[in-house]
Coordinates of C-alpha atoms and ligand atoms in Angstrom, one line a residue:
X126 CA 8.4 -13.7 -13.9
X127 CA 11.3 -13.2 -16.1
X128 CA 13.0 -9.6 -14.8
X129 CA 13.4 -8.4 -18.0
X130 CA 10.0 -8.4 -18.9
X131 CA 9.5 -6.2 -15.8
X132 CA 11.8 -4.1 -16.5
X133 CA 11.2 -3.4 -20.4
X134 CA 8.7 -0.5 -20.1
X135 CA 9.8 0.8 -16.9
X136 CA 12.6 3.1 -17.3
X137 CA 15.0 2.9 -14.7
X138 CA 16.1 6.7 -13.6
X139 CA 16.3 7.7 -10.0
X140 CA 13.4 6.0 -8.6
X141 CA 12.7 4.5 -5.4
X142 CA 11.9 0.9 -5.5
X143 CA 8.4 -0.4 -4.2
X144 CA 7.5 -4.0 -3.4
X145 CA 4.9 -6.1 -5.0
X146 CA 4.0 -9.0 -2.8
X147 CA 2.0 -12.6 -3.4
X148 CA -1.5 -12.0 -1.4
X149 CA -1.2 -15.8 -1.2
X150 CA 1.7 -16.3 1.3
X151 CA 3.1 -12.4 1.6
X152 CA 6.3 -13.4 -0.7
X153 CA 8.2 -10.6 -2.1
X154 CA 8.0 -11.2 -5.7
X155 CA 9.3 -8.3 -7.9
X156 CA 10.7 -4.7 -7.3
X157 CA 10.2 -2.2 -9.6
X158 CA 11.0 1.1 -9.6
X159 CA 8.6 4.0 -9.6
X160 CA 7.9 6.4 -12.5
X161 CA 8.8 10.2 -11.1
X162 CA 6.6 12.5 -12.2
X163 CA 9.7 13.4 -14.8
X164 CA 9.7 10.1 -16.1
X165 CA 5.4 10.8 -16.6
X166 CA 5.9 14.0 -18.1
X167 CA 9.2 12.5 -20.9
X168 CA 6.5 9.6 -21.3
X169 CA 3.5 12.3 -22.2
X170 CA 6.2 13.9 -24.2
X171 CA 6.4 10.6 -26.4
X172 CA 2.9 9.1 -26.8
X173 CA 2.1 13.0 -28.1
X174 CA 4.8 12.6 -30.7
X175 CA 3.5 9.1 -32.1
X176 CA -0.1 9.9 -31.2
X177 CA -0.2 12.2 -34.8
X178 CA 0.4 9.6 -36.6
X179 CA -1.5 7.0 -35.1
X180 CA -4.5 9.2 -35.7
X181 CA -3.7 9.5 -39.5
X182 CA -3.6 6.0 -40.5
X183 CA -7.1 5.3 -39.7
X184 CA -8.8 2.8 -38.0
X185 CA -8.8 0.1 -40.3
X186 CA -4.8 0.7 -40.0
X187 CA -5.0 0.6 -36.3
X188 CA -7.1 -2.0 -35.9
X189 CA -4.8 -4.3 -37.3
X190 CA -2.7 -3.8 -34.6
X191 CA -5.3 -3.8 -31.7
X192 CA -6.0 -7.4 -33.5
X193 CA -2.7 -8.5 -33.1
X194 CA -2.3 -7.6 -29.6
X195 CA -5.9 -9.7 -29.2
X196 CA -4.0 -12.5 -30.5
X197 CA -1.2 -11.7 -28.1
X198 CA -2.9 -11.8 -25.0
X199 CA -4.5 -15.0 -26.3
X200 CA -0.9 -16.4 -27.4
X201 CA 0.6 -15.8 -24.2
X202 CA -2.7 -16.7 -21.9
X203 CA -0.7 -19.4 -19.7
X204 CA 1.8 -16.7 -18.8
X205 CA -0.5 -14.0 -18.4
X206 CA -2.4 -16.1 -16.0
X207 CA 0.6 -17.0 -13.6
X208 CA 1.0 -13.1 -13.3
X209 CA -2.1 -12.3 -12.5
X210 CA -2.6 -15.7 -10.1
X211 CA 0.8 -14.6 -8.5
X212 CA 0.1 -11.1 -7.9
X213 CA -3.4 -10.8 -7.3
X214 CA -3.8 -14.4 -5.2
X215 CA -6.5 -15.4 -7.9
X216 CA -7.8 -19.1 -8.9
X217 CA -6.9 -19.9 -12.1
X218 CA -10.3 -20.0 -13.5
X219 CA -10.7 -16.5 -12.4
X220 CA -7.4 -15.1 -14.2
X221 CA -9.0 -17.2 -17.2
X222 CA -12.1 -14.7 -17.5
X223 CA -9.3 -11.9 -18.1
X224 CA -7.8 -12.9 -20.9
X225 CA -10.9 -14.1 -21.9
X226 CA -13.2 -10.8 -21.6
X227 CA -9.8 -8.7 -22.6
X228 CA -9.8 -10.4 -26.0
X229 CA -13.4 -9.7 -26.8
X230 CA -13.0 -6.1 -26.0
X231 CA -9.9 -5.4 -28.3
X232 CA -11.7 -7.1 -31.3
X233 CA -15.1 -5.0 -30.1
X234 CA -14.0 -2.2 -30.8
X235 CA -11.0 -3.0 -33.3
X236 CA -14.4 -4.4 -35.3
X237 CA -16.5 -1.8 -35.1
X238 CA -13.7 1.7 -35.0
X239 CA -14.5 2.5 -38.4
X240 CA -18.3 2.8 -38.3
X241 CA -18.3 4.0 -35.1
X242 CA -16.0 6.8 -36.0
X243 CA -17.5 7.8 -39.4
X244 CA -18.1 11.4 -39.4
X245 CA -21.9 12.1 -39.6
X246 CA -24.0 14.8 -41.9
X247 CA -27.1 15.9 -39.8
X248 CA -29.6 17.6 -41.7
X249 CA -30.1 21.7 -41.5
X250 CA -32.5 22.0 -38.8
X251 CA -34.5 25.2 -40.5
X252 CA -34.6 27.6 -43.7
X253 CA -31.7 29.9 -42.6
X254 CA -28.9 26.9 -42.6
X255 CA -30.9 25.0 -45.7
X256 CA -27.9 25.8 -47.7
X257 CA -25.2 24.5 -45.5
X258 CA -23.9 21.3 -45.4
X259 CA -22.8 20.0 -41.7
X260 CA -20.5 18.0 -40.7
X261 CA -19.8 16.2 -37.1
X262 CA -16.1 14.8 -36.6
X263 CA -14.8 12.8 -34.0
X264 CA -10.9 13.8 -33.1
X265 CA -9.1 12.2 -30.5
X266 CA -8.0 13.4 -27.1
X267 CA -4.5 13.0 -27.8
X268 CA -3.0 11.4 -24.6
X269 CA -5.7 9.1 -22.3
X270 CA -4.6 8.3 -18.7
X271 CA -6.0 5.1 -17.9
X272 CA -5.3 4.2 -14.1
X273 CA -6.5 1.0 -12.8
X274 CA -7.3 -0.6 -9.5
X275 CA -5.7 -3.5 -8.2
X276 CA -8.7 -6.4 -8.6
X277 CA -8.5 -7.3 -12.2
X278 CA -5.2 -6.2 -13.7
X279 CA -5.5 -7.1 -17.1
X280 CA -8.8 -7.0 -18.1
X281 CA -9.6 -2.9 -16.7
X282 CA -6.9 -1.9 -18.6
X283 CA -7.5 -3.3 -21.6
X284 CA -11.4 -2.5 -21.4
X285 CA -10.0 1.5 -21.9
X286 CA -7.0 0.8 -24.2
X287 CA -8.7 -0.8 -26.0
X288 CA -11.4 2.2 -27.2
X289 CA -8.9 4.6 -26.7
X290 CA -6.2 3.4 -29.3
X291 CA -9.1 2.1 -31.4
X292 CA -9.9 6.5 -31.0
X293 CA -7.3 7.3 -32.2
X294 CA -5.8 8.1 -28.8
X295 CA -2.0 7.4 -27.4
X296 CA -2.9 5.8 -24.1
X297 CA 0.1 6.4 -20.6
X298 CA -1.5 3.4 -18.3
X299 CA -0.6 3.6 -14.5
X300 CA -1.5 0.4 -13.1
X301 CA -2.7 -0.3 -9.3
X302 CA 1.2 -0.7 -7.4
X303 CA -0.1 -4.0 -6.2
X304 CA -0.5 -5.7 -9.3
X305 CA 1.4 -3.9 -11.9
X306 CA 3.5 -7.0 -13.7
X307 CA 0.4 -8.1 -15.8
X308 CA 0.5 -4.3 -17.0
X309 CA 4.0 -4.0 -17.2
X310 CA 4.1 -7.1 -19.4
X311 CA 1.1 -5.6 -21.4
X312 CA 3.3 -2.7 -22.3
X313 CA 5.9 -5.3 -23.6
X314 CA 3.3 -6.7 -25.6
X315 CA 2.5 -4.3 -27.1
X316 CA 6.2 -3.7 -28.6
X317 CA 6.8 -7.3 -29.3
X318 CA 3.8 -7.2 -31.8
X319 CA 5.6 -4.1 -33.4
X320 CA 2.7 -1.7 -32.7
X321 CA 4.1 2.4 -33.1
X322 CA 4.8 4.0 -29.6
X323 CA 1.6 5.1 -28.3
X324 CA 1.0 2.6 -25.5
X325 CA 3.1 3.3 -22.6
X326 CA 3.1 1.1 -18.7
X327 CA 4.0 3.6 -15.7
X328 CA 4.3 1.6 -12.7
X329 CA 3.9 3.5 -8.9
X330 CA 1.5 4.0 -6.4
X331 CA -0.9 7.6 -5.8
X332 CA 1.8 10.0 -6.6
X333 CA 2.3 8.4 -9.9
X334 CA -0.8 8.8 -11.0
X335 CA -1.3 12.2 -9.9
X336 CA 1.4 12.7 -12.3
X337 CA -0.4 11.0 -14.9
X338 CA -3.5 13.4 -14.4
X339 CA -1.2 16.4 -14.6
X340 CA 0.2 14.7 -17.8
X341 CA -2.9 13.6 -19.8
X342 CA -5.5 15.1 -22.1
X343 CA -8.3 12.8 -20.4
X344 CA -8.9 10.6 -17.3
X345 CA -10.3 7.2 -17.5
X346 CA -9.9 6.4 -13.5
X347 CA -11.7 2.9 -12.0
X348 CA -10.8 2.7 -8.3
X349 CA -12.4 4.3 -4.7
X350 CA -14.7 6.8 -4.3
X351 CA -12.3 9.0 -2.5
X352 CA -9.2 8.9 -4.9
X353 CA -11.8 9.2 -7.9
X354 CA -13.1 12.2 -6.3
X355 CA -9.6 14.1 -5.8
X356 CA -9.0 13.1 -9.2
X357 CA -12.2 14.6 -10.4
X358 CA -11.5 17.5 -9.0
X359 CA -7.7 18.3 -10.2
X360 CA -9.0 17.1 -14.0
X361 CA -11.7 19.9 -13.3
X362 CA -9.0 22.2 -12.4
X363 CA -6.9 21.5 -15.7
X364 CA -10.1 21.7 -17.7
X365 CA -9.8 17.7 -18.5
X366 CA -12.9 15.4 -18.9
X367 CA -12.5 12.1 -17.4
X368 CA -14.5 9.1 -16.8
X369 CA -14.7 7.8 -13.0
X370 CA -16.0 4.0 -11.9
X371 CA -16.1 3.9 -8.2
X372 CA -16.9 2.0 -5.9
X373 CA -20.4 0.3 -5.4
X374 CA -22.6 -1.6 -3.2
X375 CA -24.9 -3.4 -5.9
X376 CA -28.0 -5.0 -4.2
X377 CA -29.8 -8.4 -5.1
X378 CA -33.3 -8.4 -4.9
X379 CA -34.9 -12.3 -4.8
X380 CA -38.8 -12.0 -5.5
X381 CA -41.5 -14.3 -4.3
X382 CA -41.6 -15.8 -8.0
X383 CA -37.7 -16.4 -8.6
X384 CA -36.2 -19.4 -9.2
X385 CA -34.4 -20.4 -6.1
X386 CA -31.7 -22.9 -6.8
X387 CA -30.7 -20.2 -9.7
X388 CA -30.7 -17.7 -7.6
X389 CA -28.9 -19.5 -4.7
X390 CA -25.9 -19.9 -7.8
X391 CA -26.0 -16.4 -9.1
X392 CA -25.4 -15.2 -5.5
X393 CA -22.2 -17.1 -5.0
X394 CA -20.7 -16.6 -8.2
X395 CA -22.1 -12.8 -7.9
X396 CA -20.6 -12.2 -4.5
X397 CA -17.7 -14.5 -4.1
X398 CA -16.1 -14.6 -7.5
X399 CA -12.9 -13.0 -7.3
X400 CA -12.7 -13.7 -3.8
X401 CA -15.8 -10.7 -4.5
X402 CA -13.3 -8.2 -5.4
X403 CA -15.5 -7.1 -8.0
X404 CA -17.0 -3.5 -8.2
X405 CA -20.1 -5.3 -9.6
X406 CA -20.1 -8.0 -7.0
X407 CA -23.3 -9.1 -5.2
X408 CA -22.6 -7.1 -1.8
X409 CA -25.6 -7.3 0.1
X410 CA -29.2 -9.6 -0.6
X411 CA -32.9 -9.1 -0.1
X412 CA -34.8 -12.1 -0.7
X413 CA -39.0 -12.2 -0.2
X414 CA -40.2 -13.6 3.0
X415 CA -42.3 -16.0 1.0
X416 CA -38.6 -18.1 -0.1
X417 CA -36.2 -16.3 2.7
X418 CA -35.9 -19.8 4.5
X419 CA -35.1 -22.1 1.7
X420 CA -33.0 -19.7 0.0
X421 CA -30.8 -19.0 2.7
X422 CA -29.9 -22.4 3.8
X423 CA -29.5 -23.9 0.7
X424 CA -26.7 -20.7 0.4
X425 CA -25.1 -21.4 3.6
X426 CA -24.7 -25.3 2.6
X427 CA -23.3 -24.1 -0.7
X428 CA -21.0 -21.6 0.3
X429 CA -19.5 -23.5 2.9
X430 CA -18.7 -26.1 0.1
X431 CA -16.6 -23.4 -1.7
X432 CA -12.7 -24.9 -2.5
X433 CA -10.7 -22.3 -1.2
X434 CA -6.9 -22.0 -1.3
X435 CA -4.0 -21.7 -4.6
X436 CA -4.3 -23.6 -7.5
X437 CA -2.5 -24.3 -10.9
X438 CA -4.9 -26.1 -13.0
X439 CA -7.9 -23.8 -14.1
X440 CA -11.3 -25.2 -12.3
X441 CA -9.8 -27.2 -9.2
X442 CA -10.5 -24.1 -6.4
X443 CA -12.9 -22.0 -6.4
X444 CA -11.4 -19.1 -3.8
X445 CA -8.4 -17.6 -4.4
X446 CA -7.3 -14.7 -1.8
X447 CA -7.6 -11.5 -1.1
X448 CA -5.5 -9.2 -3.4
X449 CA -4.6 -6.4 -0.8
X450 CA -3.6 -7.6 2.7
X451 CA -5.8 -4.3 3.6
X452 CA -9.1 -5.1 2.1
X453 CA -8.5 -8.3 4.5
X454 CA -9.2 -5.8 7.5
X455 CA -11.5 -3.7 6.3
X456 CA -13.7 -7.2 5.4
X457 CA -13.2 -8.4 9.0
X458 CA -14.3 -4.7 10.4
X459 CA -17.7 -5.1 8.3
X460 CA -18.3 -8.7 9.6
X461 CA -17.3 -7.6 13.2
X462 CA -19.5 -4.7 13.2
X463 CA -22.4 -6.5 12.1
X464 CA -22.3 -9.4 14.4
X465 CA -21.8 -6.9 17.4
X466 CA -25.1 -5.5 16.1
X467 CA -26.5 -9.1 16.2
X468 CA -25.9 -10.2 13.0
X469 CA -25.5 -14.2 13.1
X470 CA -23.2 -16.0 10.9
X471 CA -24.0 -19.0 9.0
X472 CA -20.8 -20.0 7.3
X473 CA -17.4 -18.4 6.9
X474 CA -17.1 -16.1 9.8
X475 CA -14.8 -13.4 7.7
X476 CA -11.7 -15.7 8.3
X477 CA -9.6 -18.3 6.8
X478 CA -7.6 -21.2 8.3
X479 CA -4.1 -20.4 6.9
X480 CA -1.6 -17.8 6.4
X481 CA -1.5 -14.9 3.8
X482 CA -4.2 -12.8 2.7
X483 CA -7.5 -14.9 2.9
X484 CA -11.0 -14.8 4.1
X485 CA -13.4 -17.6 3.9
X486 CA -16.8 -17.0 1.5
X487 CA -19.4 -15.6 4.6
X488 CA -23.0 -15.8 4.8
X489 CA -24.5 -13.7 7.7
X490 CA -28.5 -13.2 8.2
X491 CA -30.4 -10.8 10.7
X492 CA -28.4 -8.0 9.4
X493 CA -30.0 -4.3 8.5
X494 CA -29.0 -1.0 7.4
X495 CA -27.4 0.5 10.6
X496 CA -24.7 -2.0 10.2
X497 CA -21.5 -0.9 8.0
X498 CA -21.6 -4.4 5.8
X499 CA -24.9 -2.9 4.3
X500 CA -23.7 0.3 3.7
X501 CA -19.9 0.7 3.0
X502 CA -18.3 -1.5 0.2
X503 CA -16.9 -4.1 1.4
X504 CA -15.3 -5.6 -1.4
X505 CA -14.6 -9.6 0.2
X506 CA -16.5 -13.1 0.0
X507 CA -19.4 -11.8 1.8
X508 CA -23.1 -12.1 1.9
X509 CA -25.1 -10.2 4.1
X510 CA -28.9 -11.6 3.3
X511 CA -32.2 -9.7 4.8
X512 CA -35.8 -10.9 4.2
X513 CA -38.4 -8.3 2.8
X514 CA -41.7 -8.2 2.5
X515 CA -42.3 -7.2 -1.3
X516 CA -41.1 -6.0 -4.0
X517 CA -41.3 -2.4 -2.5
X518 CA -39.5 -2.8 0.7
X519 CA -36.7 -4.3 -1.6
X520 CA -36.8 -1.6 -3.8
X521 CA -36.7 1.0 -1.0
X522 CA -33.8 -0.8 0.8
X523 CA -32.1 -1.0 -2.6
X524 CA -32.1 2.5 -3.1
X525 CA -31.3 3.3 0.8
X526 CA -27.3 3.9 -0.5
X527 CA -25.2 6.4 -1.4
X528 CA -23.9 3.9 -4.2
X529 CA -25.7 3.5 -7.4
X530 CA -23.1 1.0 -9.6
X531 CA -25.0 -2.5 -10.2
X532 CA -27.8 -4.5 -9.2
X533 CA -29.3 -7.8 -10.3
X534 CA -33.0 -8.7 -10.1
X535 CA -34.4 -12.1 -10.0
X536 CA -38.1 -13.2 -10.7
X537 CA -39.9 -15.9 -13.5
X538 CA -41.4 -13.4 -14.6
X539 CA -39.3 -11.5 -17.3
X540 CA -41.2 -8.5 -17.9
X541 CA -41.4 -7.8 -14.1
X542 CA -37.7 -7.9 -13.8
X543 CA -37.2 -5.7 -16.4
X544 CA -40.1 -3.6 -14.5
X545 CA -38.6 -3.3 -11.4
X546 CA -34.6 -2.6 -13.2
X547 CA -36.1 0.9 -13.9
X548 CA -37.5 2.0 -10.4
X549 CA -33.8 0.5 -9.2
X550 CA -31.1 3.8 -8.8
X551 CA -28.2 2.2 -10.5
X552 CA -26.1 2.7 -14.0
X553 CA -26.8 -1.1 -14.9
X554 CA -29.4 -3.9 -14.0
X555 CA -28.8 -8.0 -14.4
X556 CA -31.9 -9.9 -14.7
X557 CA -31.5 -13.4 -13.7
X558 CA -28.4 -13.3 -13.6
X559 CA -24.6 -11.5 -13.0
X560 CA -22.0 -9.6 -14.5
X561 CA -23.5 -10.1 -17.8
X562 CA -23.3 -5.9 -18.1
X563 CA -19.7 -6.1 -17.6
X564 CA -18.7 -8.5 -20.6
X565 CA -21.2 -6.6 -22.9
X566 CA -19.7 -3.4 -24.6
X567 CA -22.7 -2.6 -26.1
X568 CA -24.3 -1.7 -23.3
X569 CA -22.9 1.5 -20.9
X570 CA -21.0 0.7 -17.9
X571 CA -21.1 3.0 -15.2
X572 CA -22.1 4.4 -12.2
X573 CA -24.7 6.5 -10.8
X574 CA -24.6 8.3 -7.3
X575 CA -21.3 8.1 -5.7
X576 CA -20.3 5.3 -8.1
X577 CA -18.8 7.5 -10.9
X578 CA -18.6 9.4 -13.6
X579 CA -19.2 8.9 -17.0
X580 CA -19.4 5.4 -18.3
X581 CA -17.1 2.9 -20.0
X582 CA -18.5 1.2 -23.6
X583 CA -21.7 2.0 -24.4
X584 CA -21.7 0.9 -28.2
X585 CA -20.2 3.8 -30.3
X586 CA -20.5 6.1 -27.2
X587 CA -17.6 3.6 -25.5
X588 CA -15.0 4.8 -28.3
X589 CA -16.5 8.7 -28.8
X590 CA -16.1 9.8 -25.1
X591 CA -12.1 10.0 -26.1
X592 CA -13.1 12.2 -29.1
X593 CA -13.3 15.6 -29.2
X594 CA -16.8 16.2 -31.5
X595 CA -16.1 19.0 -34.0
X596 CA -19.0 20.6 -36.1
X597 CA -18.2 21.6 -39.5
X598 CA -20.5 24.1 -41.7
X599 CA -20.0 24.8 -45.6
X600 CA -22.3 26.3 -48.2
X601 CA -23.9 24.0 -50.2
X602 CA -24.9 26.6 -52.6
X603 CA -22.8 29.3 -54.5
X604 CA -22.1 32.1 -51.9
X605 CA -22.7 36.1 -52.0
X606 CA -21.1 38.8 -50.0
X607 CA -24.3 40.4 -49.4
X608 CA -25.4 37.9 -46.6
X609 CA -29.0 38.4 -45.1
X610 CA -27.6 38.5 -41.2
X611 CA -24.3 40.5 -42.5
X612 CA -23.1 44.1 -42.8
X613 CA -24.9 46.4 -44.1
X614 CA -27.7 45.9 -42.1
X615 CA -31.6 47.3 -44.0
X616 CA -34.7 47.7 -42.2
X617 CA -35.9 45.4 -45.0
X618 CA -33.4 42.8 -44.8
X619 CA -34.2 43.2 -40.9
X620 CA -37.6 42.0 -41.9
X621 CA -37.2 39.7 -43.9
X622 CA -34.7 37.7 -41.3
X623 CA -37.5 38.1 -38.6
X624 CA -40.1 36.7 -41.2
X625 CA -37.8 33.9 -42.0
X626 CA -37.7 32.9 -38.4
X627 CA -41.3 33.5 -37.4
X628 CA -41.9 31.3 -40.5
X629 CA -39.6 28.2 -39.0
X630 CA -40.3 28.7 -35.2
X631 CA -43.5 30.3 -35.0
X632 CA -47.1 28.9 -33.9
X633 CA -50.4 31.0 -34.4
X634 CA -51.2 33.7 -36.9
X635 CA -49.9 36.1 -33.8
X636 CA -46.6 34.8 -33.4
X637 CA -46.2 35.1 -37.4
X638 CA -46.4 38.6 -37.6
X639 CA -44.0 40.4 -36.5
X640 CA -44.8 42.6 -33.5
X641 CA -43.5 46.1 -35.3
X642 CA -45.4 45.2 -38.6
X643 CA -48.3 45.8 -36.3
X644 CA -47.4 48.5 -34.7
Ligands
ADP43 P1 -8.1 1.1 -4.0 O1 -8.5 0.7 -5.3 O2 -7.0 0.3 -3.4 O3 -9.2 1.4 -3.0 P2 -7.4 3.7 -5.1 O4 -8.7 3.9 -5.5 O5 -6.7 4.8 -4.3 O6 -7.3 2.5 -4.1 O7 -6.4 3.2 -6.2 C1 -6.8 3.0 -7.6 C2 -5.7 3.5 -8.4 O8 -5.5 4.9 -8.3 C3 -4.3 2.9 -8.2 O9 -3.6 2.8 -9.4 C4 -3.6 4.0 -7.4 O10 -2.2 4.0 -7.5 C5 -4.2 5.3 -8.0 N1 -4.2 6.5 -7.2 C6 -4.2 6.6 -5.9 N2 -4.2 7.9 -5.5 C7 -4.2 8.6 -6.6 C8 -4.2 10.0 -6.9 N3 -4.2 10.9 -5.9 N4 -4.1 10.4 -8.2 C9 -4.1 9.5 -9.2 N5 -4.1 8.2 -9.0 C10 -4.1 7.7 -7.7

């Protein structure tokens, strides 16, 4: 990691240094100093400046740029990936889908801006506005604070910037203060490809981003419950919107009729991908009785298999580590609590056999809902399977959380899937398969229940939640200053608004006549 690219978008005032570590050995390998809640606030000050004009020139003008940072990220993949591998412990293959998904987002919505952003005309809804054309605009918030969790450090970020500047936005990012060089060197990016100034990297933990909130016009926040509910609650204060994507404890439901050795496959790569650091990761299983025993040792046997440990060449391990030496503990206190309660593990047994931040991918069986690994997010390599009787009992155990993020359903039978997605208490549903939701913009992306807020992409809706929609009314027809709801009022004109209205609205020769023309 050159220091000057670390350095570039950070400005260095009077801040107090933090330490970003490898979660592969515990290395220290940068120190970057904080952003001060002075150095938010000159930031803000900036990005508000450059944000007028960014607006003005359009999207098709903007999109050129968003384009060419696509092509940066793709340029500089190999370096991007040893950021991302050295500060998040990742496999190679695993920093790959980053770059990979990151690029498809930017030319998403870089694509589609224009359309998405066109102002509509919706059609006068009755005989009193016949004469009026409207209008619905889309105006930016001006400043989006984007702040990012620590398990995918390129690819969150850029799945907000990317709708945001495509907005019209100017976009402060505060990136999680574990993995902030692949951010930091984002920012750079950015000014290397001679974009204007309204993409800004502020490095530093909690208080950092508190700033941020304080700073911003709007909050896209993906990280814990807890943070995203204090957050919640200061952008209610400041009378912000913002979008929250918690945390999440998506369910797998196997029916009688799936196809076993698929979903044996999507359950690894569901729960152990990213060392299962994912907020959409497979975090706890329900298979039908009818399969339980072949589906569950065919996934011990293949989980055990799993090549754990650092790599350099994209597809030779499988595991990489744990980004946060603290999510390491709070995996072992799920496993422990559920094997005091007489859960048995196959494979894995929540540890690793070597130093730094790692736990081995961990299949446990006779587990059920009093124990914390199938309640709490526990955010590691770890599959927690129970057999069910039917598709009910799944269902109900499904639901049984005070999550509602993901969950993935797996059956033959399509229709059924699809079926059983909509009795399922969650913002998104895989059928047959994983993750799928989360590399398809089209489609919303966000929680329900304690998961969030809001929701990321979402087809136009992904780049119109950081627009302000402004209705716009104009005679059609040449005007008069004698106005039928206007000064001087007339019992005649009186009637004749009334008739008007009965005539649009009303049902039944009773309702059409006015009551005092009865009288
Ligand atoms: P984790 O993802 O490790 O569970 P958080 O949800 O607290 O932890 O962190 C996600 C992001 O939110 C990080 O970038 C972190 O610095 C930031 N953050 C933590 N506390 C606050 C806060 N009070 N206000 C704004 N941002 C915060």
């Amino acid at each position: 990691m050159p220091a000057d690219a670390m350095t570039a978008t950070v400005p260095a005032f009077d801040q107090v240094d933090f330490e970003v570590h490898s979660p592969e050995d515990g290395r220290l390998i940068a120190s970057i100093p904080a952003a001060t809640p002075e150095d938010v606030q000159r930031a803000a000050t900036g990005l508000r400046d450059a944000q007028r004009e960014w607006e003005a020139i359009g999207p098709a003008a903007r999109a050129r740029h968003v384009l060419r940072l696509r092509d940066w990220v793709l340029d500089q993949e190999p370096h991007l990936l040893d950021l991302m591998q050295a500060e998040a412990g990742k496999v190679r293959q695993d920093a790959a889908f980053e770059t990979a998904a990151g690029a498809d987002v930017l030319a998403y919505f870089a694509r589609r801006a224009e359309t998405f952003l066109r102002a509509r005309r919706p059609r006068p809804h009755n005989l009193l506005t016949l004469g009026k054309a409207l209008q619905v605009n889309h105006r930016p918030h001006p400043l989006v604070g984007v702040i990012t969790p620590w398990n995918f450090p390129l690819f969150i970020p850029l799945g907000d910037i990317a709708p945001a500047l495509m907005a019209g936005a100017a976009v402060l990012l505060k990136p999680a203060e574990q993995t902030p060089l692949t951010a930091l060197e984002l920012g750079r990016g950015w000014q290397e490809i001679g974009a204007p100034d309204v993409l800004r990297v502020l490095a530093g933990a909690g208080d950092t981003g508190a700033a941020v909130v304080d700073a911003v016009d709007y909050v896209q926040f993906t990280g814990s419950t807890a943070t995203g509910r204090a957050i919640g609650m200061r952008a209610a204060e400041r009378l912000i919107p913002c979008s929250l994507e918690l945390g999440g404890k998506d369910p797998m439901i196997v029916l009688e009729d799936a196809d076993v050795p698929r979903a044996v496959a999507g359950a690894l790569w569901g729960g152990i991908f990213n060392a299962g650091q994912v907020c959409t990761s497979v975090e706890r299983v329900y298979v039908h009785a009818d399969i339980y025993q072949p589906f569950v040792t065919e996934l011990a046997a293949r989980a055990g298999k799993l090549r754990q440990g650092p790599d350099t060449v994209a597809g030779t391990m499988e595991v990489g580590a744990m980004s946060d030496p603290r999510q390491v503990a709070i995996v072992r206190d799920h496993v422990g609590d559920a094997v005091a309660r007489g859960a048995r593990v196959l494979t894995g047994a929540g540890t690793a056999d070597r130093a730094g931040s790692w736990i081995a991918p961990t299949v446990l069986v006779d587990v059920d809902h009093s124990m914390r690994i199938m309640q709490e997010e526990t955010f590691g390599p770890t599959l927690p399977v129970m057999r069910v009787r039917d598709e009910d009992e799944a269902v109900a155990l499904a639901n049984d959380s005070a999550y509602g993020l993901s969950a993935t359903v797996w059956t033959r039978d399509r229709r059924r899937g699809e079926r059983v997605a909509r009795r399922l208490e969650v913002g998104a549903v895989n059928v047959n398969d994983v993750f799928t939701n989360v590399i398809s913009p089209p489609l919303p992306m966000g929680g329900w229940r304690d998961s969030g807020l809001g929701a990321r992409y979402g087809g136009a809706q992904g780049l119109l939640r950081f627009c302000r929609a402004q209705g716009v009314t104009s005679p059609r027809l040449a005007t008069r200053a004698d106005q039928l709801l206007w000064y001087p009022y007339s019992p005649g004109k009186s009637r004749l608004a009334a008739a008007f209205v009965r005539f649009a609205v009303g049902r039944g020769r009773r309702r059409l006549a006015r009551p005092e023309a009865n009288r």
